[in-house]
Short mmCIF file of N, CA and C in Angstrom, two decimals:
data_model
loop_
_atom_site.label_atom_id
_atom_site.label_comp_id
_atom_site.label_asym_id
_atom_site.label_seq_id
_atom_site.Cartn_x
_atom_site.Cartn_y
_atom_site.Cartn_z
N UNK A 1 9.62 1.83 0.76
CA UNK A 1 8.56 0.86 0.53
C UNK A 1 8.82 0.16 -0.80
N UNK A 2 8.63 -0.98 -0.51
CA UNK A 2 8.77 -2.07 -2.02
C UNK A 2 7.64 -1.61 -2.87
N UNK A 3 8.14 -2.08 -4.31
CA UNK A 3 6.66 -1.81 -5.29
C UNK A 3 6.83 -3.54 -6.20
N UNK A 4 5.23 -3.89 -5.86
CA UNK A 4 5.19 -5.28 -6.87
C UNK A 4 4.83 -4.50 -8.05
N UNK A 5 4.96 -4.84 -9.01
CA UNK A 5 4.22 -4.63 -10.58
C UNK A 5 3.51 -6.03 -11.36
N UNK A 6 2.01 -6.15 -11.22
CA UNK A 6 1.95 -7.32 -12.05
C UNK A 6 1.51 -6.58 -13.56
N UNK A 7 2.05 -7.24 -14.27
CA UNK A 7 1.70 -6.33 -15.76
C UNK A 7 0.56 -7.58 -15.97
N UNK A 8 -0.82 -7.14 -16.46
CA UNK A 8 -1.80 -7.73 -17.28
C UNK A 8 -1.58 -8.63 -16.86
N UNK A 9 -2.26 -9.00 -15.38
CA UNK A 9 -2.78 -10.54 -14.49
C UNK A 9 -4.12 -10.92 -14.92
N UNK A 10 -3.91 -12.33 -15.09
CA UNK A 10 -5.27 -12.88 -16.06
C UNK A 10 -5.64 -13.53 -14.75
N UNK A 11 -5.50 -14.20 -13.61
CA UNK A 11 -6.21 -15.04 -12.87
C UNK A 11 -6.34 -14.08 -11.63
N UNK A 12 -7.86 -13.86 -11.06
CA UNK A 12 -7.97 -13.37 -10.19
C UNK A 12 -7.36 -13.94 -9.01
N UNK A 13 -7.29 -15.37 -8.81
CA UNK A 13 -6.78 -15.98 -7.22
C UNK A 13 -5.51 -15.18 -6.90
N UNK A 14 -4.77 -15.39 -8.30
CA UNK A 14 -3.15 -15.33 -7.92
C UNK A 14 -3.15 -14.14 -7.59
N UNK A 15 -3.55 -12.62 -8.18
CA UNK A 15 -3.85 -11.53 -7.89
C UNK A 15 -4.22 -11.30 -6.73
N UNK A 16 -5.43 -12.37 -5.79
CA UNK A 16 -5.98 -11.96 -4.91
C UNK A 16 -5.06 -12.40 -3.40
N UNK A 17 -4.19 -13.26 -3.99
CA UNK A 17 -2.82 -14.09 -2.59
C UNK A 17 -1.69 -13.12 -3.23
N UNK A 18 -1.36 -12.18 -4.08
CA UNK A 18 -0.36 -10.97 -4.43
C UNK A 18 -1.05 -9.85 -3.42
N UNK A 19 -1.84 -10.09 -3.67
CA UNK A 19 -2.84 -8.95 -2.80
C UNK A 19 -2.30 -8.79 -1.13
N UNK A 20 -2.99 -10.13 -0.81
CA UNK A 20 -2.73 -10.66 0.33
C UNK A 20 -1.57 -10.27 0.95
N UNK A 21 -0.65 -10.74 0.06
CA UNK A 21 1.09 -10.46 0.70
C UNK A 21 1.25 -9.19 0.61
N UNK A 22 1.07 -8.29 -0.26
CA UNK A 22 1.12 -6.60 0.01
C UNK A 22 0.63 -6.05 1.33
N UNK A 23 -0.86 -6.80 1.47
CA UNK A 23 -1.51 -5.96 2.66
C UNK A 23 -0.36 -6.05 4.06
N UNK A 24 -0.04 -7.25 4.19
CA UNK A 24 0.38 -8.44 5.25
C UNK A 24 1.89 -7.75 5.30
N UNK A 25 2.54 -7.14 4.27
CA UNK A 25 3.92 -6.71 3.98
C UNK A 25 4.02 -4.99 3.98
N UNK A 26 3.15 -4.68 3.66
CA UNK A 26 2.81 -3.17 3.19
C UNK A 26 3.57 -2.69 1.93
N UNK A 27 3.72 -3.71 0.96
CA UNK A 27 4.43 -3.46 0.21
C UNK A 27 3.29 -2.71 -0.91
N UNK A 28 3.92 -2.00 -1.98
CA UNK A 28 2.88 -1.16 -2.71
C UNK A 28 2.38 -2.14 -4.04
N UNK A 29 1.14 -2.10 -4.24
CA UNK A 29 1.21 -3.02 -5.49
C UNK A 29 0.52 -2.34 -6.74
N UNK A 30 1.29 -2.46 -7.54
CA UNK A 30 0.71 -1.99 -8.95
C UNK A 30 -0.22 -2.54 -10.22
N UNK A 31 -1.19 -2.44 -10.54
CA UNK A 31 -1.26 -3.49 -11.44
C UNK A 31 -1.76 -2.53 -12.65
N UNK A 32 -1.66 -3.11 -13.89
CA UNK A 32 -1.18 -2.88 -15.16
C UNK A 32 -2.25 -3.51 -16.13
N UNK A 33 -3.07 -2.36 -16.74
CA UNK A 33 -4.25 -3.16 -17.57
C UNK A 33 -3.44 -3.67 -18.39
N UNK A 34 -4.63 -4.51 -19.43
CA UNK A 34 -5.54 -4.89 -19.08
C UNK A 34 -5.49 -6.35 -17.37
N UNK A 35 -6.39 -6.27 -17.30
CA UNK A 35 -6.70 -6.93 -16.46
C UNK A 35 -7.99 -7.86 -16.81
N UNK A 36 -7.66 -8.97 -16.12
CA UNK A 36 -8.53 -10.43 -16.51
C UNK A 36 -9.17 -10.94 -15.94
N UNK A 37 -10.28 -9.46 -14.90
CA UNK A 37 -11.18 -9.70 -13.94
C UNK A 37 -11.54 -8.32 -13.38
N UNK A 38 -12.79 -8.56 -12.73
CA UNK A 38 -13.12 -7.17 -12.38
C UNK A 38 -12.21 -6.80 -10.82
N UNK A 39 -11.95 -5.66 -10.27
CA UNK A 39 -11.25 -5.07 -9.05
C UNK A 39 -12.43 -4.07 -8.23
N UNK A 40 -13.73 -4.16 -9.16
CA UNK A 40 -14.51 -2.72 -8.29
C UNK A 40 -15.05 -3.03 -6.73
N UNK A 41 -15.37 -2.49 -5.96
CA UNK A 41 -15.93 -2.86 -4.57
C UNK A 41 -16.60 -4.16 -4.50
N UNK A 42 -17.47 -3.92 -5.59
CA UNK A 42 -18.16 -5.22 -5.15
C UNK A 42 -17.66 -6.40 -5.29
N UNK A 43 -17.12 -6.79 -6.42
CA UNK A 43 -16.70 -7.79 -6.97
C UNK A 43 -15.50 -8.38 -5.58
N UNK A 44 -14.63 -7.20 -4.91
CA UNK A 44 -13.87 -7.29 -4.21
C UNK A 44 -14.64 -7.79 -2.78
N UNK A 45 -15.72 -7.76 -2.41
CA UNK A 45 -16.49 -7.82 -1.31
C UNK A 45 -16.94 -9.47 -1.54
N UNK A 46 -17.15 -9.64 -2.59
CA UNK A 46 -18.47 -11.24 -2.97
C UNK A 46 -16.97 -11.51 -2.92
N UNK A 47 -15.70 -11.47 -3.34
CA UNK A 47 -15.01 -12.37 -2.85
C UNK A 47 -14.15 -12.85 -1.79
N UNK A 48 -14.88 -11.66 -0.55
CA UNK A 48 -14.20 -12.19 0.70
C UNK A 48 -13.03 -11.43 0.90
N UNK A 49 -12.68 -10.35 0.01
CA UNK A 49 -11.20 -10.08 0.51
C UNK A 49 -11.01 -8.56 1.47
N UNK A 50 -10.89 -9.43 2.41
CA UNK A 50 -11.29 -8.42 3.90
C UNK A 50 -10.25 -7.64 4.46
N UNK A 51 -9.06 -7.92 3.85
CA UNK A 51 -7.79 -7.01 3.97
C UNK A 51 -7.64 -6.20 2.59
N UNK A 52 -8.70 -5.86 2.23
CA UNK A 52 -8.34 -5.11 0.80
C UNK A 52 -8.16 -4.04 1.20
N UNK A 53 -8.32 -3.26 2.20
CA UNK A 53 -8.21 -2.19 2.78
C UNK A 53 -6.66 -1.59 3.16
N UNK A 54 -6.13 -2.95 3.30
CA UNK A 54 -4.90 -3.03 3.61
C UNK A 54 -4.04 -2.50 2.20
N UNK A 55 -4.22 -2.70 1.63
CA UNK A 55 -3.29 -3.09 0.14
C UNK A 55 -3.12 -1.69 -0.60
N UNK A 56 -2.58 -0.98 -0.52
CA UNK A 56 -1.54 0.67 -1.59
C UNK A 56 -1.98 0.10 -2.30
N UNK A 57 -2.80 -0.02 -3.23
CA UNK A 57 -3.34 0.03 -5.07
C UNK A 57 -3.01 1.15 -5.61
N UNK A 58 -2.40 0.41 -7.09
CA UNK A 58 -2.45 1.48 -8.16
C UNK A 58 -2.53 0.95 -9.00
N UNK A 59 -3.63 1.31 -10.11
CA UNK A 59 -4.18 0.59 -11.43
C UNK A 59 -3.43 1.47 -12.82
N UNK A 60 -3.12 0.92 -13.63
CA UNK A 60 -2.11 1.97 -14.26
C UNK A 60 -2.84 1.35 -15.65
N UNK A 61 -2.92 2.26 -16.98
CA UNK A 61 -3.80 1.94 -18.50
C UNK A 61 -2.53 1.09 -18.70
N UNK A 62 -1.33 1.25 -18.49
CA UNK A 62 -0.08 0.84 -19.56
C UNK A 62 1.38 1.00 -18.51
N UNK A 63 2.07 -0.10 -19.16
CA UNK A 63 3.46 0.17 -18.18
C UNK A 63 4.33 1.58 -19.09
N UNK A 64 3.95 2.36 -20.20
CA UNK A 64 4.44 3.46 -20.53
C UNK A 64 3.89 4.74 -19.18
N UNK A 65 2.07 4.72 -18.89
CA UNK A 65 2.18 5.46 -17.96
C UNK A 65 2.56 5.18 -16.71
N UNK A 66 3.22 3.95 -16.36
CA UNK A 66 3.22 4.00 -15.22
C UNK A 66 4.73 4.64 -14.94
N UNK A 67 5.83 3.77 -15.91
CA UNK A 67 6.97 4.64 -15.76
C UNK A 67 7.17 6.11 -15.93
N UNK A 68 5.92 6.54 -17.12
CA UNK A 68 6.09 8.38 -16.83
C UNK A 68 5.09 8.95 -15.42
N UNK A 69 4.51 8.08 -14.86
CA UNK A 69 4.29 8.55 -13.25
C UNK A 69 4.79 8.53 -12.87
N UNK A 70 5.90 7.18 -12.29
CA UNK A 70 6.35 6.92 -11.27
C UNK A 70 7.92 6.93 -11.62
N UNK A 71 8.57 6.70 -13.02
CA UNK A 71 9.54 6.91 -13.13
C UNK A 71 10.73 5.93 -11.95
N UNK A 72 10.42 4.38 -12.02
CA UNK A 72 10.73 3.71 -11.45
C UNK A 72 12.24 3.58 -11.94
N UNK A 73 13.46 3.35 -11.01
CA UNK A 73 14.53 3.23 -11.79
C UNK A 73 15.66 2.09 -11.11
N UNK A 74 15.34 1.74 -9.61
CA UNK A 74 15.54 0.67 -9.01
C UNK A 74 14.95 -0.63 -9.75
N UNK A 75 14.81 -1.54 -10.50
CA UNK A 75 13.75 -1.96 -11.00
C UNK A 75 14.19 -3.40 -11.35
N UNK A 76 13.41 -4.50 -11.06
CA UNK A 76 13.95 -5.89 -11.54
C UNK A 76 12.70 -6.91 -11.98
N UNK A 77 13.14 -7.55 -13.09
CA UNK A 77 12.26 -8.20 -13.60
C UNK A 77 12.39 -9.86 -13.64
N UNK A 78 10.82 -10.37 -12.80
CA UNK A 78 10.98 -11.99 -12.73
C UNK A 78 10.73 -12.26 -14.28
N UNK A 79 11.56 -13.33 -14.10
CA UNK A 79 11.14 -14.14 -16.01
C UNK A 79 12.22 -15.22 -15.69
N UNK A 80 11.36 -16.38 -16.13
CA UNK A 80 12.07 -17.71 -16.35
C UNK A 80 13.25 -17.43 -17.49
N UNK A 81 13.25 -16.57 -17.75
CA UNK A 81 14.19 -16.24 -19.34
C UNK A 81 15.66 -15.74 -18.58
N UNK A 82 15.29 -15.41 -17.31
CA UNK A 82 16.61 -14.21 -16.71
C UNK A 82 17.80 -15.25 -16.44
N UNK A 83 19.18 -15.20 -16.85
CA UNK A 83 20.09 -15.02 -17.18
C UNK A 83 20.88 -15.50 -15.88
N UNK A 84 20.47 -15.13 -14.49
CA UNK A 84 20.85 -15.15 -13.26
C UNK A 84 19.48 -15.49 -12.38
N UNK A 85 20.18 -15.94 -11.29
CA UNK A 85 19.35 -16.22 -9.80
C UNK A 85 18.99 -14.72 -9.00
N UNK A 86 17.44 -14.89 -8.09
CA UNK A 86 17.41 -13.81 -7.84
C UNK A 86 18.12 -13.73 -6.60
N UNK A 87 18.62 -15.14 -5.89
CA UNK A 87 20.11 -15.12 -4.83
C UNK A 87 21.18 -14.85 -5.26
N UNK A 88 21.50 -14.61 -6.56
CA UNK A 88 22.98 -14.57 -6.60
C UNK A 88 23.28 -13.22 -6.03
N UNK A 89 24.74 -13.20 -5.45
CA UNK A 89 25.28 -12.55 -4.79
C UNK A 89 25.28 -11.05 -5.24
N UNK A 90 25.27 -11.10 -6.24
CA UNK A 90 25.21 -9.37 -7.61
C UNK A 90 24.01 -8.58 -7.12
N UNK A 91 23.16 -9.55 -6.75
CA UNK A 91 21.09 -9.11 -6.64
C UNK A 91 20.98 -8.24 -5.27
N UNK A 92 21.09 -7.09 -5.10
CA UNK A 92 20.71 -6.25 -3.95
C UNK A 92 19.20 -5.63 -4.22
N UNK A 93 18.44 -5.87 -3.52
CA UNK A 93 17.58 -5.06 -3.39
C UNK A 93 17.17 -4.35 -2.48
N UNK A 94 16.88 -2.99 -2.68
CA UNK A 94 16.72 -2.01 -1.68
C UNK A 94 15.26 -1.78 -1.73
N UNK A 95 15.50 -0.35 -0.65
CA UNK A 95 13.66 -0.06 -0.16
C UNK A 95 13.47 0.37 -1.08
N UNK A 96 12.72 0.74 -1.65
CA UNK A 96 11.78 1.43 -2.91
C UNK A 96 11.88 1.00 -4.22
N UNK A 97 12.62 -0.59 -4.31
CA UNK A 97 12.94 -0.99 -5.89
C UNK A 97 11.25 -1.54 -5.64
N UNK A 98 11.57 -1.99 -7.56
CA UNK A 98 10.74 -2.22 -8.03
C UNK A 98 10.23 -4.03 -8.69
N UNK A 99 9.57 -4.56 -8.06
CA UNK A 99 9.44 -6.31 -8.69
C UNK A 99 8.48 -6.54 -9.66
N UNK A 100 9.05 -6.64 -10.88
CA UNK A 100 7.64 -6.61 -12.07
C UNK A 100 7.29 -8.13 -12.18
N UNK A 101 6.14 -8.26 -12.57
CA UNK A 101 5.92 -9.72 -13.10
C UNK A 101 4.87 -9.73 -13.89
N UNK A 102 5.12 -10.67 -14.72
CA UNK A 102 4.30 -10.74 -15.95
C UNK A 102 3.07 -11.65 -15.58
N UNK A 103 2.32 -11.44 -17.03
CA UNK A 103 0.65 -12.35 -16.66
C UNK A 103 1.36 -13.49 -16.89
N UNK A 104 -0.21 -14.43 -16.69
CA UNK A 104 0.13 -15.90 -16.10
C UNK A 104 0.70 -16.96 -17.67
N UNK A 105 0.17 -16.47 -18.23
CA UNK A 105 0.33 -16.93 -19.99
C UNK A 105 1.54 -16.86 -20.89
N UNK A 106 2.33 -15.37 -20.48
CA UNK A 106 3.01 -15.38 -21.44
C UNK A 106 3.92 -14.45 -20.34
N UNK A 107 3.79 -14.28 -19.64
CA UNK A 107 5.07 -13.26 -18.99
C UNK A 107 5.36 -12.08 -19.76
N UNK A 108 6.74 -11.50 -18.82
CA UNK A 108 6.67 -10.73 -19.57
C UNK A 108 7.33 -10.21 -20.74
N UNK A 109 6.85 -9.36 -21.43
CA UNK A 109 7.00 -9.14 -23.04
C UNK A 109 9.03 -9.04 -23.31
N UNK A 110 9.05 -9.66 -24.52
CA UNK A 110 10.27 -9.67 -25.16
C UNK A 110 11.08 -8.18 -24.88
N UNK A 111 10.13 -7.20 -25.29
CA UNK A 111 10.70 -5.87 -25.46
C UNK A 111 10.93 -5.30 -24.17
N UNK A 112 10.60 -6.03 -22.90
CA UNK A 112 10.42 -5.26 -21.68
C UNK A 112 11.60 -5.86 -21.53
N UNK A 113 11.74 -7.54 -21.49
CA UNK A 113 12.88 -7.68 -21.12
C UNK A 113 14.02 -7.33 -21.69
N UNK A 114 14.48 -7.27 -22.99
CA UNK A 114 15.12 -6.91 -23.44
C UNK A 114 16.19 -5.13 -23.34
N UNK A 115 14.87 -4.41 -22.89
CA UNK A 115 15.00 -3.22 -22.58
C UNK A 115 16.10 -3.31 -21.02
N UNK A 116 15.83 -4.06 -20.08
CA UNK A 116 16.52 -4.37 -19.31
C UNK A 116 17.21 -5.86 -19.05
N UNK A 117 18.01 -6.11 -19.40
CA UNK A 117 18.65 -7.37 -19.48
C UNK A 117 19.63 -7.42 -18.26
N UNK A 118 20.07 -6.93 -17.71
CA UNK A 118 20.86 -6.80 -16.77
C UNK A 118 20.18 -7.38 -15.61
N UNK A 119 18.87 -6.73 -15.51
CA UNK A 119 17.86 -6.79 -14.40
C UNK A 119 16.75 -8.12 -14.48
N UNK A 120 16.76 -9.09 -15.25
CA UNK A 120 16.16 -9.84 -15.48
C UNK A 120 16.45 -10.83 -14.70
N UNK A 121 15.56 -11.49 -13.71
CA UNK A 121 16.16 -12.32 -12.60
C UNK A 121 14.91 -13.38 -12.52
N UNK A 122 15.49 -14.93 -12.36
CA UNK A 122 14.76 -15.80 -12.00
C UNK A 122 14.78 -16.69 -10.97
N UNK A 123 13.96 -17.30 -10.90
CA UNK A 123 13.87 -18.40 -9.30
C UNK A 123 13.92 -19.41 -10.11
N UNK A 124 15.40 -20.19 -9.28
CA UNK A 124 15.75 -21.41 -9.77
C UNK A 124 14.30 -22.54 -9.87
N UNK A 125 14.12 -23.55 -10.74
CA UNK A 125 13.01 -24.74 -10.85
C UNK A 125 13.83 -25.80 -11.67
N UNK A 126 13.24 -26.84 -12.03
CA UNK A 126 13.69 -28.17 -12.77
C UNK A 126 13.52 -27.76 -13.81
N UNK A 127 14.05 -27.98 -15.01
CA UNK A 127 14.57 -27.77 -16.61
C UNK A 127 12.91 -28.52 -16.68
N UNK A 128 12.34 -28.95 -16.43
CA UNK A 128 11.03 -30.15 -17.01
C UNK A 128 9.99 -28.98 -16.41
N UNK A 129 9.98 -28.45 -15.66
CA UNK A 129 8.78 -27.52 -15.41
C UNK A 129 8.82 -25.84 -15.84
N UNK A 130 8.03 -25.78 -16.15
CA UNK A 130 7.82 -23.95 -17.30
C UNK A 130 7.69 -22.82 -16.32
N UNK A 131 7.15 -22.60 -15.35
CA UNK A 131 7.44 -22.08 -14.25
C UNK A 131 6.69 -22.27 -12.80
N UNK A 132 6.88 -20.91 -12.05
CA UNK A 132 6.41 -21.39 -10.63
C UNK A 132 4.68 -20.44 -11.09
N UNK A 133 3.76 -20.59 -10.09
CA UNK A 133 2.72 -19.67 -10.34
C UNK A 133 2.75 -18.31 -10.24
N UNK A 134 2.37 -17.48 -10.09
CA UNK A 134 2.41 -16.26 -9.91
C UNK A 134 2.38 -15.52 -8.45
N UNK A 135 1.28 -15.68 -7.62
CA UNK A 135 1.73 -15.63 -6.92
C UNK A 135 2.77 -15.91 -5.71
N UNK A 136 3.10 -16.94 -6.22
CA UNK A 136 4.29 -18.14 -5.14
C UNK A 136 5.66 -17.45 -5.89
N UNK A 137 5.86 -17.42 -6.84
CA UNK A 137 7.22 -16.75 -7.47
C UNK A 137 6.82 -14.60 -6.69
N UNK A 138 5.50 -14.52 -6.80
CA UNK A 138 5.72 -12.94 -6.17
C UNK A 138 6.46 -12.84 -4.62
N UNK A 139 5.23 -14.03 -4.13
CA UNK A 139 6.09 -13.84 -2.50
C UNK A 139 8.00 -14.16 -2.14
N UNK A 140 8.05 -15.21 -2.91
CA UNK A 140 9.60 -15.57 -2.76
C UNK A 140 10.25 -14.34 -3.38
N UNK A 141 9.89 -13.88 -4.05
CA UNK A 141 11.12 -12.72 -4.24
C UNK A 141 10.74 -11.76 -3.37
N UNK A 142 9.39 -11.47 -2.97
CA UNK A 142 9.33 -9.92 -2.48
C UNK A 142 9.63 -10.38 -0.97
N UNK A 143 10.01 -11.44 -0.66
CA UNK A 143 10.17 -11.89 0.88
C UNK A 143 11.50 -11.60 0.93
N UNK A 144 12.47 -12.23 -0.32
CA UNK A 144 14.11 -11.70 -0.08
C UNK A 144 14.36 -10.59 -0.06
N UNK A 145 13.54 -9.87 -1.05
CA UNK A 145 13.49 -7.83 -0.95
C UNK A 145 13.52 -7.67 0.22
N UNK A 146 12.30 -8.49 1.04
CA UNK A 146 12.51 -7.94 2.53
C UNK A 146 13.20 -8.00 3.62
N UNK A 147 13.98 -9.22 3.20
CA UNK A 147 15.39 -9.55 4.06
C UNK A 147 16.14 -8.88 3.72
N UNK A 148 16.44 -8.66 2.83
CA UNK A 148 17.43 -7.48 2.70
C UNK A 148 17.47 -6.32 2.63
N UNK A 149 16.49 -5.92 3.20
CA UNK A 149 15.87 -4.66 3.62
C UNK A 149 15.47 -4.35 5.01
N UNK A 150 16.03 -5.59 5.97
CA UNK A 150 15.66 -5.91 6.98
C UNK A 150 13.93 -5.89 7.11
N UNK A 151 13.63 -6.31 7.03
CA UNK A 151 11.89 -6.72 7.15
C UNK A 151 11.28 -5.25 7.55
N UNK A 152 10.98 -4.12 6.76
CA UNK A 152 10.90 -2.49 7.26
C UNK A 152 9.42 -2.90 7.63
N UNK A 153 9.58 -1.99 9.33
CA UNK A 153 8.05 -2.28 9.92
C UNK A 153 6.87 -3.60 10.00
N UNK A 154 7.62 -4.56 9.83
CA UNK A 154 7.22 -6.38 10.24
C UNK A 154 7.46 -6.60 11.67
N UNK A 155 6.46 -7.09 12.24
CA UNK A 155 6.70 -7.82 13.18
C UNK A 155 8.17 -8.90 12.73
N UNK A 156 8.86 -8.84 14.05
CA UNK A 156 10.00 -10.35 13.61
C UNK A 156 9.50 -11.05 14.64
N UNK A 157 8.70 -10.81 15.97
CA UNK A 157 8.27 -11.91 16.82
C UNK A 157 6.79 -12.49 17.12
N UNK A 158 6.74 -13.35 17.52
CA UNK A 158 5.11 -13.77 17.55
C UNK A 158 4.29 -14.00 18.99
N UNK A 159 3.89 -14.46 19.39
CA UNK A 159 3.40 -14.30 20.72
C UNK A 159 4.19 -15.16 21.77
N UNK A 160 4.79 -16.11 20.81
CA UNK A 160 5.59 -17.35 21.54
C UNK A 160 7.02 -16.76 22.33
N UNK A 161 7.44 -15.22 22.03
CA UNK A 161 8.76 -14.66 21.95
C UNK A 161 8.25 -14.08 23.21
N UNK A 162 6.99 -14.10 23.65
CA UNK A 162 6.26 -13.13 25.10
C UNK A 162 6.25 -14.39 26.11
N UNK A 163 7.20 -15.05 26.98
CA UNK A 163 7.31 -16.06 28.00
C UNK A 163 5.69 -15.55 29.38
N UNK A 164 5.65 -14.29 29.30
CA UNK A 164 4.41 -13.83 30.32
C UNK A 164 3.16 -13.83 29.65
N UNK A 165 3.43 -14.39 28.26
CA UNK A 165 1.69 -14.35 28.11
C UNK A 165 1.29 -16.10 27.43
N UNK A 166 0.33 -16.53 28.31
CA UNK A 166 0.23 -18.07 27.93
C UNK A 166 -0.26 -18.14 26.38
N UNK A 167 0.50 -19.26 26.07
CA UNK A 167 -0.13 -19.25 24.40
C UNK A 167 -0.48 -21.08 24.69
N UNK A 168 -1.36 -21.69 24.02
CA UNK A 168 -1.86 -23.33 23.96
C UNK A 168 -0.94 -24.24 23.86
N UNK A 169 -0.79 -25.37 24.71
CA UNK A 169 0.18 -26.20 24.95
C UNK A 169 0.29 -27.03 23.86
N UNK A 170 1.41 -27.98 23.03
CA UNK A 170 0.96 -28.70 21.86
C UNK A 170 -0.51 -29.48 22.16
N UNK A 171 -0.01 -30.11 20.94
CA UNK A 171 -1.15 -31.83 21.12
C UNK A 171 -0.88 -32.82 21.23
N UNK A 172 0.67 -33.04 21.41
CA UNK A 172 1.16 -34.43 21.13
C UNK A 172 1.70 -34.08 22.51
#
C-alpha cells in the first residue's frame, strides 16, 4: 500500500480532494501537525465528506514521530526545488513507498530536503509559474506510483468494458 504524507496542510479543500484520492485509491494518508483546520467528525460531516470512511488516516504531532513509528525508508519527496523529474527513468516506485508533500506556503522544509537529496522529485511546470496546487501535484504523482505498481486492487474497467450490460447512448 502507498503512503501520501502531507506535512502541515494549511487549506482544507486541497486536503479534502488528497482525501478523496486516498479513499478512491486506498492509498494510506498521513498527515502531519500542525494542521490549518479542524479534522474532528463534525467538522468532517458539515463538510460533506461522505467517503471519509474510506480514507487509512493517520495524524502524526511531528514528522520526527512519524518516522520513529513508521520508520519509512522507501521514501520520496515532491518539491519544486528537486533536481529531477518524477518520470525520469531513475524514479521507481514501489508498493509501500512513501510521497511526502509539503504545506501550501512554503513546502517542504530546507532540512527535510536536504536530508534526502537524492529523493527529491518534481513535476515538470513553466519557469514563470511557482508551482502546481497541492492536491493536483498529490494525484499526478500518486497516480504514477500506481502505474507502476500496476494499479494494486483498482478497478482497470468500467461498465463500458461489459458489451451485456446497456450503458446510455451518446447525445450527439
Amino acid at each position: 500500500m502507498l503512503n501520501i504524507v502531507l506535512v502541515e496542510p494549511e487549506i482544507p479543500q486541497n486536503t479534502g480532494n488528497v482525501s478523496r484520492t486516498c479513499a478512491a485509491t486506498g492509498i494510506r494518508l498521513h498527515l502531519v501537525e500542525p494542521l490549518g483546520f479542524d479534522i474532528s467528525d463534525k467538522a468532517v460531516k458539515r463538510a460533506g465528506l461522505d467517503y471519509w470512511h474510506l480514507v487509512d488516516l493517520h495524524v502524526w504531532h511531528s514528522l520526527d514521530e512519524l518516522f520513529q513509528a513508521e520508520q519509512p525508508e522507501d521514501l520520496w519527496l515532491a518539491t519544486s526545488k528537486g533536481a529531477r523529474s518524477y518520470v525520469d527513468p531513475s524514479v521507481q516506485f514501489r508498493d509501500g513507498c512513501w510521497l511526502f508533500f509539503g504545506k501550501e506556503t512554503a513546502g517542504l522544509s530546507e532540512e527535510f530536503r536536504l536530508r534526502y537529496p537524492d529523493r527529491c522529485l518534481r513535476i515538470p511546470i513553466r519557469s514563470e509559474a511557482r508551482c502546481l496546487n497541492l492536491s493536483n501535484a498529490v494525484a499526478i504523482m500518486a497516480y504514477e506510483a500506481l502505474r507502476q505498481t500496476g494499479f494494486p486492487g483498482l478497478l482497470a474497467q468500467g461498465e463500458m468494458a461489459h458489451p451485456d450490460k446497456p450503458f446510455p447512448q451518446p447525445l450527439f
